[in-house]
Structure formats: structure tokens, C-alpha cells
Tab-separated table of C-alpha atoms in Angstrom:
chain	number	residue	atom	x	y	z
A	1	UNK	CA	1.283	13.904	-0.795
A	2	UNK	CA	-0.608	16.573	-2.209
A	3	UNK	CA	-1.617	20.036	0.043
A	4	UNK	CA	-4.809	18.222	-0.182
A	5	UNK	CA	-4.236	15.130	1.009
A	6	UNK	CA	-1.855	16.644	3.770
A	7	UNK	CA	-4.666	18.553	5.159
A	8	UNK	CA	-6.761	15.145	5.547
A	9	UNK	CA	-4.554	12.989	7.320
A	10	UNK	CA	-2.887	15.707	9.303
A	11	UNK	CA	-6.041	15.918	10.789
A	12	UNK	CA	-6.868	12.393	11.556
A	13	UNK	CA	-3.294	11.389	12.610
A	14	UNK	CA	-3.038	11.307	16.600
A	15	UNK	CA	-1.447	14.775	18.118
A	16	UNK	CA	2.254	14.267	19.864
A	17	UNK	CA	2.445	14.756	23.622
A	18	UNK	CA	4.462	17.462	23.486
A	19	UNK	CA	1.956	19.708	21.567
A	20	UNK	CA	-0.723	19.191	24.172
A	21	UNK	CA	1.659	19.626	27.268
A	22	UNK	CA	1.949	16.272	27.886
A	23	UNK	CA	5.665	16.346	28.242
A	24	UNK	CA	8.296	14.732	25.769
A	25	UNK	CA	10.426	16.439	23.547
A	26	UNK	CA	9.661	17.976	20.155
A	27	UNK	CA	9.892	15.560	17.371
A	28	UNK	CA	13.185	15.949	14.545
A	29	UNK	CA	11.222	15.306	11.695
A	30	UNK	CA	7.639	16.477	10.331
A	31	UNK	CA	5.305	13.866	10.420
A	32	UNK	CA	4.310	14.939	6.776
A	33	UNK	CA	8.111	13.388	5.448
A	34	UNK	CA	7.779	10.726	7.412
A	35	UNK	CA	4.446	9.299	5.746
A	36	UNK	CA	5.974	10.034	2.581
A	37	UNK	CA	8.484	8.275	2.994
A	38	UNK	CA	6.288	5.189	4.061
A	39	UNK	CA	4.583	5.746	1.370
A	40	UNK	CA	7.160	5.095	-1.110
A	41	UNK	CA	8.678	2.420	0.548
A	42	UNK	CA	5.859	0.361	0.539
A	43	UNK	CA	5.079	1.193	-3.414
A	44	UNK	CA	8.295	0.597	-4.377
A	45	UNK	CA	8.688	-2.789	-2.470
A	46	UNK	CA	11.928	-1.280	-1.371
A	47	UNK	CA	14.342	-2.316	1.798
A	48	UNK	CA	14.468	0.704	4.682
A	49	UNK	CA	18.283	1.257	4.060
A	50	UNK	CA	17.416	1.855	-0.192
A	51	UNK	CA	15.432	5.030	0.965
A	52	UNK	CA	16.563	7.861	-1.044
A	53	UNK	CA	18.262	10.456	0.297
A	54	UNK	CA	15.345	13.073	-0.667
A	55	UNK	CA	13.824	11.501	2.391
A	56	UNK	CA	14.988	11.647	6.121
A	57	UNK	CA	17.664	8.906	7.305
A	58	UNK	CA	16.167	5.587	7.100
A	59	UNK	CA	16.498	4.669	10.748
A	60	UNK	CA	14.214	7.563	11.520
A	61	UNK	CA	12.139	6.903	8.916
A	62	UNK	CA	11.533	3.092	10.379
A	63	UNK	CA	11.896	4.478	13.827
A	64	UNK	CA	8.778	6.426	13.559
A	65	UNK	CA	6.841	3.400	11.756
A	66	UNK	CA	7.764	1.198	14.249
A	67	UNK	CA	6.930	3.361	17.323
A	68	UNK	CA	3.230	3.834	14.909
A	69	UNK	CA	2.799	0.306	14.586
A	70	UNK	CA	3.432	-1.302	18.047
A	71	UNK	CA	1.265	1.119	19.822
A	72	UNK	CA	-1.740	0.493	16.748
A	73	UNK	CA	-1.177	4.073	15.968
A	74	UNK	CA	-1.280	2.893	11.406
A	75	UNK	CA	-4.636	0.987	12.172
A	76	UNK	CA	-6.054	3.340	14.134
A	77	UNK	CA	-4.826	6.101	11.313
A	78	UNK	CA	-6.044	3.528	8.983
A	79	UNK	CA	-9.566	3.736	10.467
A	80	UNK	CA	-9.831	7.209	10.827
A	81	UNK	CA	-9.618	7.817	7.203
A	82	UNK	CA	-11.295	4.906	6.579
A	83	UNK	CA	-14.473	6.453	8.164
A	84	UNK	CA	-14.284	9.962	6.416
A	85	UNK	CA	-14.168	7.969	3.072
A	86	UNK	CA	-17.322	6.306	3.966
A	87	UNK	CA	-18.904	9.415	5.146
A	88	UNK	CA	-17.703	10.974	2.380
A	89	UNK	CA	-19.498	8.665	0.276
A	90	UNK	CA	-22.687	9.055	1.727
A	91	UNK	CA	-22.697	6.009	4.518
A	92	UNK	CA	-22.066	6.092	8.617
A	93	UNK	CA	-18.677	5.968	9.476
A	94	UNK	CA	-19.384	1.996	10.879
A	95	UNK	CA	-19.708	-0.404	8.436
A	96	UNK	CA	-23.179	-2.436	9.031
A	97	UNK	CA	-22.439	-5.426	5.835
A	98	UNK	CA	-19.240	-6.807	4.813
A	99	UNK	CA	-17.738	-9.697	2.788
A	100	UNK	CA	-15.095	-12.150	3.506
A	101	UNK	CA	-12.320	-13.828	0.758
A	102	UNK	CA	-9.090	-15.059	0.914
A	103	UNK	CA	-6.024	-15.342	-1.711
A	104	UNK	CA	-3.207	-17.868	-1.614
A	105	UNK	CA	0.393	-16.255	-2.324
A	106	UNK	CA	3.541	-18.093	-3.059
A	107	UNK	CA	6.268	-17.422	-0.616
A	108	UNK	CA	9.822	-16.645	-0.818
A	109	UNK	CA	12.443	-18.853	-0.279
A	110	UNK	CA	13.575	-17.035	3.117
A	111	UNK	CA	10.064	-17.600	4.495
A	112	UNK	CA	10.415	-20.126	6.826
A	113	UNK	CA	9.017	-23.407	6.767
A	114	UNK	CA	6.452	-22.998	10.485
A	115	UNK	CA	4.121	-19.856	8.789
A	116	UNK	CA	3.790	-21.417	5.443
A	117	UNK	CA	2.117	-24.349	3.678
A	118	UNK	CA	0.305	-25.912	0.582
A	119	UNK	CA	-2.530	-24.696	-0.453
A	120	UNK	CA	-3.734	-28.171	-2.429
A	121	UNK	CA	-7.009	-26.405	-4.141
A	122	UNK	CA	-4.657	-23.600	-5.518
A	123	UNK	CA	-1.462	-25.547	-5.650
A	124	UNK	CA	0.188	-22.582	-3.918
A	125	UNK	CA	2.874	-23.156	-1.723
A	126	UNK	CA	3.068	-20.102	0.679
A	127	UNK	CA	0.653	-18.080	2.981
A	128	UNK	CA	-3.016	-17.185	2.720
A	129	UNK	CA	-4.408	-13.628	2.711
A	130	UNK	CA	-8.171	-13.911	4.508
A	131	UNK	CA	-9.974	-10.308	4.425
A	132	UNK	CA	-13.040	-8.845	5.336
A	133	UNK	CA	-14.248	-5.415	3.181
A	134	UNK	CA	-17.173	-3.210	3.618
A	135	UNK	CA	-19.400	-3.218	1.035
A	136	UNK	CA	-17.121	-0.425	-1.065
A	137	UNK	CA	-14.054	-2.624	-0.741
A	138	UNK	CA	-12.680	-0.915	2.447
A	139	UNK	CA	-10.431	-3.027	4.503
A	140	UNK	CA	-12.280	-3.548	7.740
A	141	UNK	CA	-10.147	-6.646	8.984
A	142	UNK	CA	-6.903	-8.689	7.986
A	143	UNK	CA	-5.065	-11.737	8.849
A	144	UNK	CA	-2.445	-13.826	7.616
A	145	UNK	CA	-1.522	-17.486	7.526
A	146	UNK	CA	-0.091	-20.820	5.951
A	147	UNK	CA	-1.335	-21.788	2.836
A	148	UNK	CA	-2.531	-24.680	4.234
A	149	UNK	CA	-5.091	-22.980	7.023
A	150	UNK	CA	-8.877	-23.611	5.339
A	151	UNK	CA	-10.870	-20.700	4.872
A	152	UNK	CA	-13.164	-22.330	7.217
A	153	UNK	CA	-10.442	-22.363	10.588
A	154	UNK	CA	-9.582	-18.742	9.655
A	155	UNK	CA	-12.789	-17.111	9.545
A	156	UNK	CA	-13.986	-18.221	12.865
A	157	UNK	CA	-10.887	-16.302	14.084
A	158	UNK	CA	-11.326	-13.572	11.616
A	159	UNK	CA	-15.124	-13.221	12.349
A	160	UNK	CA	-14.988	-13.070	16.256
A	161	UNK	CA	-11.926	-9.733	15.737
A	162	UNK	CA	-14.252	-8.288	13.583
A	163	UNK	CA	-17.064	-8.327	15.330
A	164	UNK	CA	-15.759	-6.855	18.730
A	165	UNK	CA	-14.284	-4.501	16.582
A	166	UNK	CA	-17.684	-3.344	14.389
A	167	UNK	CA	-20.454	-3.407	16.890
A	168	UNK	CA	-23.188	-2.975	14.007
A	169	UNK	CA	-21.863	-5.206	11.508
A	170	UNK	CA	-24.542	-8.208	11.344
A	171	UNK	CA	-23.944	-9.017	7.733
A	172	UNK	CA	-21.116	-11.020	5.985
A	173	UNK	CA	-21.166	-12.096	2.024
A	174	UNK	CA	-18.683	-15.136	1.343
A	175	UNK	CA	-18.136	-17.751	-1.279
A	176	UNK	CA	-18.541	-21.520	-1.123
A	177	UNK	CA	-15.287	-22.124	0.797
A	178	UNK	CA	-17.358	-20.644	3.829
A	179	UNK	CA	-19.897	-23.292	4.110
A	180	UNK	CA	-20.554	-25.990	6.716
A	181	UNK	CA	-20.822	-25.472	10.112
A	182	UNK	CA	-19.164	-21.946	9.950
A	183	UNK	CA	-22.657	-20.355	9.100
A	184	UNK	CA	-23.593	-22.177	12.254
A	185	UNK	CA	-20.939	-20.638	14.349
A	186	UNK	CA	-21.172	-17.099	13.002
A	187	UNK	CA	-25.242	-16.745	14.050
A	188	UNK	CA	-25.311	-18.357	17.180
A	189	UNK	CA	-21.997	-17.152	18.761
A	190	UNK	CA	-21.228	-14.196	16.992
A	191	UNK	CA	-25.056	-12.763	16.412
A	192	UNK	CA	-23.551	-12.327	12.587
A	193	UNK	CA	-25.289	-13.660	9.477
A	194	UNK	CA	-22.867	-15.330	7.069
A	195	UNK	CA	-24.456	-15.400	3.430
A	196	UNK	CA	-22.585	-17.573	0.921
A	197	UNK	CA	-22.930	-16.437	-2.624
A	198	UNK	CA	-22.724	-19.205	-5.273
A	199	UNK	CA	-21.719	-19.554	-8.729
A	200	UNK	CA	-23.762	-21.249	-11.112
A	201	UNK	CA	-22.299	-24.459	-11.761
A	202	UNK	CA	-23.756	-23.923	-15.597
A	203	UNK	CA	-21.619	-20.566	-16.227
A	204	UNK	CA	-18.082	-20.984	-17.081
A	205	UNK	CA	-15.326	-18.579	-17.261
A	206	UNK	CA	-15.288	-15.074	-15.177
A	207	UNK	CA	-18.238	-13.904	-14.405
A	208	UNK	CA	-18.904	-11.009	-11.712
A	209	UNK	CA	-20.892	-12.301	-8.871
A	210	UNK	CA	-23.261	-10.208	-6.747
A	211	UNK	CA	-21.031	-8.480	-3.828
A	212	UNK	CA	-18.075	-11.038	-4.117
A	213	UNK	CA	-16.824	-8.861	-6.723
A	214	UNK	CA	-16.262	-5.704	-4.109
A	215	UNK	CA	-13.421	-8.648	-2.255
A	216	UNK	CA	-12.218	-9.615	-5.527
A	217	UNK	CA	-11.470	-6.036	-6.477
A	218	UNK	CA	-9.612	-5.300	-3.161
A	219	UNK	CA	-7.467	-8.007	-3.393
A	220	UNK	CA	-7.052	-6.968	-7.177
């Protein structure tokens, strides 16, 4: 990272016990290396133990992410910064709109054969990406599934996390895989208005549809 971007997630990342007297002992490493080092691993698409040695030993490296993760420390990071960048651009920090997509991946051979499936629209045998994004393309919500799960089964999950989450969100954009008795569900148990965008059967080719694009782009 640069200076610059140290300064802004320094400040948003949660301060260690022992700095505020709350007991513990000081920390090896500086949280600074260790988000760089997270940083490449996940553009690089490398293993923990192919960390180079520029960076601290691996097993502290994954350590740290670890300890981050299974106490929600990244999302909670994740939303911090999230919020500056909207406020930054000129909107509240809470999201009030948002759109919904999902993307069928192939899977690896080593994925096992309970969390994936066939995806018979896509002819994708693998798992299934289903996001919501605020109207900029900010992840607001994510989860992950077989192939094989409709759009439909995972949004009602998807939906109900995001709205106890985002207590002003009333607005969702979605495609015609959202149809049916979902919009249904979303206004009278979730208070949330699901809008489905549709393509005009007469265009052909790509053609940029009005907010589905801003999903599109994100999973681009």
C-alpha cells in the first residue's frame, strides 16, 4: 500500500487490546505487512506457504487472517471503508437501493461433490456466486452455493441477511431469474421492493441495461 492508502485503513481497522489497556501482549508484526501480504496473496491466487519471503512467515501471515476472519473483523473492515467510499462519493454511508445477480463458476476437481452442482441454464458444473451491490457496485452482501441452487431459493436467504443488516435499504433491482413469488416474499416479509429489469426480447446481443449493469460490472 501506498502512505495514502495506509493512512485510510489504519484508521478504520479495529485498535488491538493492548493499545487501549485492555490487556494482551503487543503484537510481532505491524498490521500494515500483514494486509500486504493479504493483499498479494489473494491477487496472485497464491497458496499461504508460496508467500515470499519479503513478507512475514506465512503462518503469521494466515494466523492474523484467520484470527480477522472468525471474529468478522475483514467484513467489518470491509464495511468501514466501504462507507467512507460512499461518503466520499457524495452518498450516506447506508446504502438505501441495491441490485441482486448471480454468476455460475466451474469448479475444480478437488471441490467436492455435496457444495457443487449443474447449473442446466448455464451448463456450468460448479458453484453459484449470488450478490447484492449498492447502486455504485459496492459489495453490500455475498453468498455462495451449488450450481444447481435457483436464483430464486438463494435470494430469499440472501434478501432476509441483507436486510437486518441495511436497515434503510427498501430497494432491490434484479433480472428475470428473480420473478415469481419472490417479489411476493420480499414486500410482504421483508418490507423490500424487488424490481425486475427486463430485456427486450427484440434486442439481441449485449446491450447495457438500466442498473443491472452496476452487478454486471462487479462481478466483471
Amino acid at each position: 500500500m501506498t502512505d495514502r492508502e495506509w493512512a485510510q485503513v489504519r484508521a478504520a481497522m479495529p485498535v488491538p487490546g493492548w493499545l487501549e489497556g485492555r490487556g494482551g501482549q503487543p503484537e510481532s508484526y505491524c498490521h500494515r505487512q500483514m494486509i500486504d501480504a493479504i493483499r498479494f496473496l489473494v491477487d496472485n491466487g497464491i497458496k499461504w506457504r508460496a508467500m515470499p519471503v519479503d513478507f512475514p512467515a506465512w503462518h503469521r501471515g494466515y494466523v492474523f487472517f484467520r484470527r480477522w476472519r472468525d471474529k468478522g473483523l475483514v467484513k467489518e473492515f470491509h464495511d468501514r471503508l466501504r462507507g467512507k467510499t460512499r461518503a466520499a462519493a457524495g452518498r450516506g454511508p447506508e446504502p438505501t437501493a441495491g441490485i441482486i445477480d448471480s454468476q455460475s463458476v466451474k469448479a475444480a476437481a478437488s471441490v467436492p461433490a455435496s457444495s457443487r452442482g449443474f447449473d442446466g441454464g448455464k451448463k456450468i458444473n460448479g458453484r453459484k456466486r449470488h450478490i447484492v451491490v449498492d447502486t455504485t457496485g459496492l459489495l453490500l452482501t455475498v453468498m455462495v452455493t451449488a450450481a444447481n441452487v435457483t436464483d430464486r431459493e438463494a435470494a430469499q436467504v440472501l434478501l432476509a441477511r441483507l436486510t437486518r443488516r441495511f436497515f434503510l435499504l427498501r430497494l432491490v433491482w434484479a433480472d428475470g431469474g428473480y420473478t415469481g413469488p419472490l417479489v411476493d416474499f420480499a414486500v410482504k416479509a421483508l418490507r423490500l421492493a424487488l424490481t425486475v429489469v427486463k430485456r427486450d426480447a427484440d434486442l439481441s446481443g449485449f446491450v447495457v441495461l438500466p442498473r443491472r449493469w452496476v452487478v454486471e460490472r462487479t462481478f466483471g
